[in-house]
């Protein structure tokens, strides 16, 4: 199960809506080994595409160095699908390289940039095997400090 | 002084769980051969058909080697090498 605080959940949804029709992407870092997502880091989709996302390689290194310095790891890796359901594509599965992470997919296919619900789902992707898991948005969890 | 190579989580099965290993080589290509000698299987995860895999990033002293000569990038003792898989995907 993925447990997320409300502030982080809302921020991920807002990011996905803002970048629609391009795919939005980012991570939520957390203390190494904790499985607690506590620091939301929206990333720029260097591909700038409605069907692909990729972190810029220089920003990717900066992101990981920052996490290493804080003894953090990526707890959530998220991106949006803007025309399809919130299920990992073959490409997503093939490129899932963080076996410890929760892979979150948000679909903005129905409402785009507008108000309205999104599909928000989470998966484990390990050695090409996708396992969906429950998402629990917890209003009582403390909101993480904004950067 | 050896060259420290930072290994991403997904490839630590090849390094006995180590986050970083020491290796040597005058170029990135030679370094990868040296890595392979001590951690068999690693090379295939980095290279495809003799070139760096599209979705594997390698940095030497914080510079993406795609901009510094790829596998021919020169290395010196004390350099820091980081391997990071791309974070990417698509609908």
Short mmCIF file of C-alpha atoms in Angstrom, two decimals:
data_model
loop_
_atom_site.label_atom_id
_atom_site.label_comp_id
_atom_site.label_asym_id
_atom_site.label_seq_id
_atom_site.Cartn_x
_atom_site.Cartn_y
_atom_site.Cartn_z
CA UNK A 1 0.00 0.00 0.00
CA UNK A 2 1.10 3.54 -0.71
CA UNK A 3 0.34 6.05 2.03
CA UNK A 4 0.51 9.67 0.99
CA UNK A 5 -0.31 12.85 2.85
CA UNK A 6 -3.04 15.02 1.34
CA UNK A 7 -0.72 17.94 0.48
CA UNK A 8 1.59 15.74 -1.59
CA UNK A 9 -1.32 13.97 -3.28
CA UNK A 10 -2.90 17.30 -4.24
CA UNK A 11 0.44 18.66 -5.50
CA UNK A 12 0.98 15.65 -7.78
CA UNK A 13 -2.55 15.97 -9.19
CA UNK A 14 -2.10 19.73 -9.72
CA UNK A 15 1.20 19.12 -11.51
CA UNK A 16 -0.38 16.57 -13.83
CA UNK A 17 -3.27 18.94 -14.66
CA UNK A 18 -0.93 21.88 -15.20
CA UNK A 19 1.29 20.05 -17.69
CA UNK A 20 -1.55 18.38 -19.60
CA UNK A 21 -1.50 17.54 -22.55
CA UNK A 22 2.20 16.79 -22.00
CA UNK A 23 3.15 14.13 -19.49
CA UNK A 24 4.16 15.44 -16.06
CA UNK A 25 6.76 13.64 -13.97
CA UNK A 26 8.50 13.80 -10.64
CA UNK A 27 9.35 11.97 -7.48
CA UNK A 28 8.60 12.01 -3.79
CA UNK A 29 11.74 11.34 -1.81
CA UNK A 30 11.84 9.87 1.66
CA UNK A 31 14.33 8.71 4.24
CA UNK A 32 16.23 5.66 3.03
CA UNK A 33 14.49 2.46 4.11
CA UNK A 34 11.51 4.29 5.61
CA UNK A 35 9.02 3.82 2.74
CA UNK A 36 7.61 7.20 3.82
CA UNK A 37 7.26 9.72 0.97
CA UNK A 38 8.04 13.10 2.47
CA UNK A 39 9.59 15.49 -0.06
CA UNK A 40 7.81 16.19 -3.34
CA UNK A 41 10.08 17.18 -6.21
CA UNK A 42 8.29 18.01 -9.46
CA UNK A 43 10.63 17.49 -12.42
CA UNK A 44 10.64 18.94 -15.90
CA UNK A 45 9.71 16.48 -18.63
CA UNK A 46 12.75 16.92 -20.87
CA UNK A 47 10.89 15.06 -23.62
CA UNK A 48 8.10 17.69 -23.53
CA UNK A 49 5.76 15.11 -25.01
CA UNK A 50 2.18 13.86 -24.60
CA UNK A 51 3.40 10.27 -24.95
CA UNK A 52 6.83 10.19 -23.28
CA UNK A 53 8.61 11.51 -20.24
CA UNK A 54 12.23 11.64 -19.25
CA UNK A 55 14.09 13.54 -16.56
CA UNK A 56 16.83 15.74 -17.99
CA UNK A 57 20.13 13.94 -17.38
CA UNK A 58 21.82 16.87 -15.62
CA UNK A 59 18.79 17.43 -13.38
CA UNK A 60 18.63 13.70 -12.70
CA UNK A 61 22.18 13.71 -11.34
CA UNK A 62 21.53 16.82 -9.24
CA UNK A 63 18.37 15.20 -7.85
CA UNK A 64 20.13 11.99 -6.85
CA UNK A 65 23.13 13.77 -5.36
CA UNK A 66 20.77 15.86 -3.26
CA UNK A 67 18.95 12.73 -2.08
CA UNK A 68 22.23 10.96 -1.26
CA UNK A 69 23.35 13.96 0.79
CA UNK A 70 20.09 13.74 2.76
CA UNK A 71 20.15 9.92 3.08
CA UNK A 72 17.00 9.78 1.01
CA UNK A 73 15.79 7.60 -1.82
CA UNK A 74 12.95 7.88 -4.33
CA UNK A 75 9.89 6.48 -2.53
CA UNK A 76 7.44 7.50 -5.26
CA UNK A 77 8.20 7.93 -8.96
CA UNK A 78 5.19 9.46 -10.72
CA UNK A 79 4.12 10.50 -14.18
CA UNK A 80 0.91 11.22 -15.98
CA UNK A 81 -0.80 9.66 -18.93
CA UNK A 82 -2.72 12.32 -20.78
CA UNK A 83 -4.74 10.25 -23.26
CA UNK A 84 -4.76 6.78 -21.74
CA UNK A 85 -5.58 5.07 -18.47
CA UNK A 86 -3.34 5.21 -15.40
CA UNK A 87 -1.74 1.84 -16.04
CA UNK A 88 1.97 1.28 -16.80
CA UNK A 89 2.70 1.02 -20.52
CA UNK A 90 5.19 -1.45 -21.94
CA UNK A 91 7.70 1.39 -22.04
CA UNK A 92 7.01 2.26 -18.40
CA UNK A 93 7.57 -1.35 -17.39
CA UNK A 94 10.74 -1.73 -19.46
CA UNK A 95 12.26 1.43 -18.01
CA UNK A 96 11.22 0.97 -14.37
CA UNK A 97 14.63 0.94 -12.69
CA UNK A 98 13.79 1.68 -9.06
CA UNK A 99 12.73 -1.66 -7.59
CA UNK A 100 12.02 -0.07 -4.21
CA UNK A 101 9.77 2.70 -5.49
CA UNK A 102 6.01 3.04 -5.74
CA UNK A 103 5.25 3.89 -9.36
CA UNK A 104 2.32 6.30 -9.40
CA UNK A 105 0.35 6.97 -12.56
CA UNK A 106 -2.13 9.82 -12.89
CA UNK A 107 -4.44 9.94 -15.87
CA UNK A 108 -5.66 13.35 -16.98
CA UNK A 109 -7.38 11.85 -20.02
CA UNK A 110 -10.92 12.73 -18.90
CA UNK A 111 -10.68 16.30 -17.58
CA UNK A 112 -7.34 17.56 -18.91
CA UNK A 113 -6.37 20.91 -17.40
CA UNK A 114 -9.84 21.39 -15.92
CA UNK A 115 -11.27 20.69 -12.51
CA UNK A 116 -12.55 17.20 -11.99
CA UNK A 117 -11.33 13.88 -10.73
CA UNK A 118 -8.27 12.09 -12.08
CA UNK A 119 -7.36 8.46 -12.06
CA UNK A 120 -4.57 8.05 -9.47
CA UNK A 121 -3.08 4.56 -9.13
CA UNK A 122 0.07 3.04 -7.72
CA UNK A 123 2.14 0.00 -8.68
CA UNK A 124 5.22 -1.95 -7.84
CA UNK A 125 7.22 -2.77 -10.94
CA UNK A 126 9.93 -5.34 -10.30
CA UNK A 127 11.70 -7.34 -13.01
CA UNK A 128 8.94 -6.51 -15.46
CA UNK A 129 6.16 -7.65 -13.14
CA UNK A 130 3.48 -5.08 -12.35
CA UNK A 131 1.56 -5.33 -9.09
CA UNK A 132 -1.10 -2.74 -8.34
CA UNK A 133 -1.44 -1.58 -4.76
CA UNK A 134 -3.93 0.42 -2.75
CA UNK A 135 -3.40 4.18 -2.38
CA UNK A 136 -4.32 5.65 0.97
CA UNK A 137 -4.47 9.44 1.17
CA UNK A 138 -4.17 10.36 4.78
CA UNK A 139 -5.44 13.73 5.96
CA UNK A 140 -3.92 13.22 9.37
CA UNK A 141 -0.36 12.75 8.13
CA UNK A 142 1.71 15.84 8.65
CA UNK A 143 2.27 17.75 5.47
CA UNK A 144 5.96 17.70 4.61
CA UNK A 145 7.81 20.96 4.73
CA UNK A 146 7.83 22.61 1.34
CA UNK A 147 11.26 23.09 -0.14
CA UNK B 1 44.22 6.23 -6.26
CA UNK B 2 41.37 4.29 -7.81
CA UNK B 3 38.29 5.66 -9.49
CA UNK B 4 35.11 5.41 -7.44
CA UNK B 5 32.06 4.22 -9.34
CA UNK B 6 28.64 4.87 -7.83
CA UNK B 7 26.27 1.97 -8.56
CA UNK B 8 22.49 2.45 -8.71
CA UNK B 9 20.18 0.28 -6.60
CA UNK B 10 19.01 -1.78 -9.56
CA UNK B 11 22.58 -2.90 -10.38
CA UNK B 12 23.77 -3.63 -6.84
CA UNK B 13 22.99 -7.31 -7.32
CA UNK B 14 26.25 -7.30 -9.31
CA UNK B 15 28.29 -5.61 -6.55
CA UNK B 16 27.15 -7.64 -3.57
CA UNK B 17 24.95 -4.76 -2.47
CA UNK B 18 27.75 -2.19 -2.49
CA UNK B 19 26.67 1.36 -3.35
CA UNK B 20 30.09 2.22 -4.74
CA UNK B 21 33.02 0.18 -5.98
CA UNK B 22 36.56 1.03 -7.02
CA UNK B 23 37.75 0.42 -10.55
CA UNK B 24 40.48 1.59 -12.87
CA UNK B 25 40.93 2.46 -16.52
CA UNK B 26 42.32 5.24 -18.70
CA UNK B 27 38.99 5.57 -20.50
CA UNK B 28 35.38 4.84 -19.62
CA UNK B 29 35.51 1.87 -21.94
CA UNK B 30 38.51 0.41 -20.07
CA UNK B 31 36.86 1.17 -16.75
CA UNK B 32 33.76 -0.78 -17.77
CA UNK B 33 35.96 -3.75 -18.76
CA UNK B 34 37.63 -3.57 -15.36
CA UNK B 35 34.22 -3.45 -13.66
CA UNK B 36 33.12 -6.47 -15.65
CA UNK B 37 36.19 -8.43 -14.57
CA UNK B 38 35.27 -7.97 -10.91
CA UNK B 39 31.48 -7.83 -11.23
CA UNK B 40 30.49 -10.09 -14.12
CA UNK B 41 27.25 -9.14 -15.82
CA UNK B 42 27.55 -5.42 -15.21
CA UNK B 43 28.90 -4.60 -18.66
CA UNK B 44 25.86 -5.99 -20.41
CA UNK B 45 23.62 -3.76 -18.29
CA UNK B 46 25.60 -0.68 -19.34
CA UNK B 47 26.35 -1.40 -22.98
CA UNK B 48 24.27 -2.55 -25.90
CA UNK B 49 26.03 -3.52 -29.11
CA UNK B 50 29.24 -1.85 -27.93
CA UNK B 51 27.69 1.50 -27.06
CA UNK B 52 26.19 2.99 -23.92
CA UNK B 53 22.58 2.00 -23.50
CA UNK B 54 20.14 4.76 -24.38
CA UNK B 55 18.54 4.79 -20.93
CA UNK B 56 21.66 4.49 -18.82
CA UNK B 57 23.40 7.72 -17.83
CA UNK B 58 27.07 7.78 -16.88
CA UNK B 59 28.66 10.86 -15.39
CA UNK B 60 32.34 11.60 -14.88
CA UNK B 61 32.88 14.35 -12.32
CA UNK B 62 29.24 15.40 -12.76
CA UNK B 63 29.41 15.60 -16.56
CA UNK B 64 27.20 13.36 -18.69
CA UNK B 65 29.69 11.38 -20.80
CA UNK B 66 27.46 11.84 -23.85
CA UNK B 67 28.91 15.34 -23.96
CA UNK B 68 32.51 14.39 -23.20
CA UNK B 69 33.32 11.65 -25.70
CA UNK B 70 31.14 8.76 -24.57
CA UNK B 71 33.05 5.54 -23.97
CA UNK B 72 36.30 7.25 -25.01
CA UNK B 73 36.02 9.79 -22.20
CA UNK B 74 39.44 9.96 -20.52
CA UNK B 75 39.66 9.13 -16.83
CA UNK B 76 42.19 10.03 -14.19
CA UNK B 77 42.88 8.68 -10.74
CA UNK B 78 40.50 10.19 -8.24
CA UNK B 79 37.72 10.83 -10.76
CA UNK B 80 34.18 10.15 -9.65
CA UNK B 81 31.97 8.08 -11.90
CA UNK B 82 28.23 7.84 -11.34
CA UNK B 83 25.90 5.40 -13.11
CA UNK B 84 22.21 6.31 -13.06
CA UNK B 85 19.42 4.71 -15.03
CA UNK B 86 17.19 7.23 -16.77
CA UNK B 87 13.87 7.99 -15.14
CA UNK B 88 11.66 7.73 -18.16
CA UNK B 89 8.64 6.07 -19.67
CA UNK B 90 5.65 6.82 -21.77
CA UNK B 91 2.07 6.08 -22.58
#
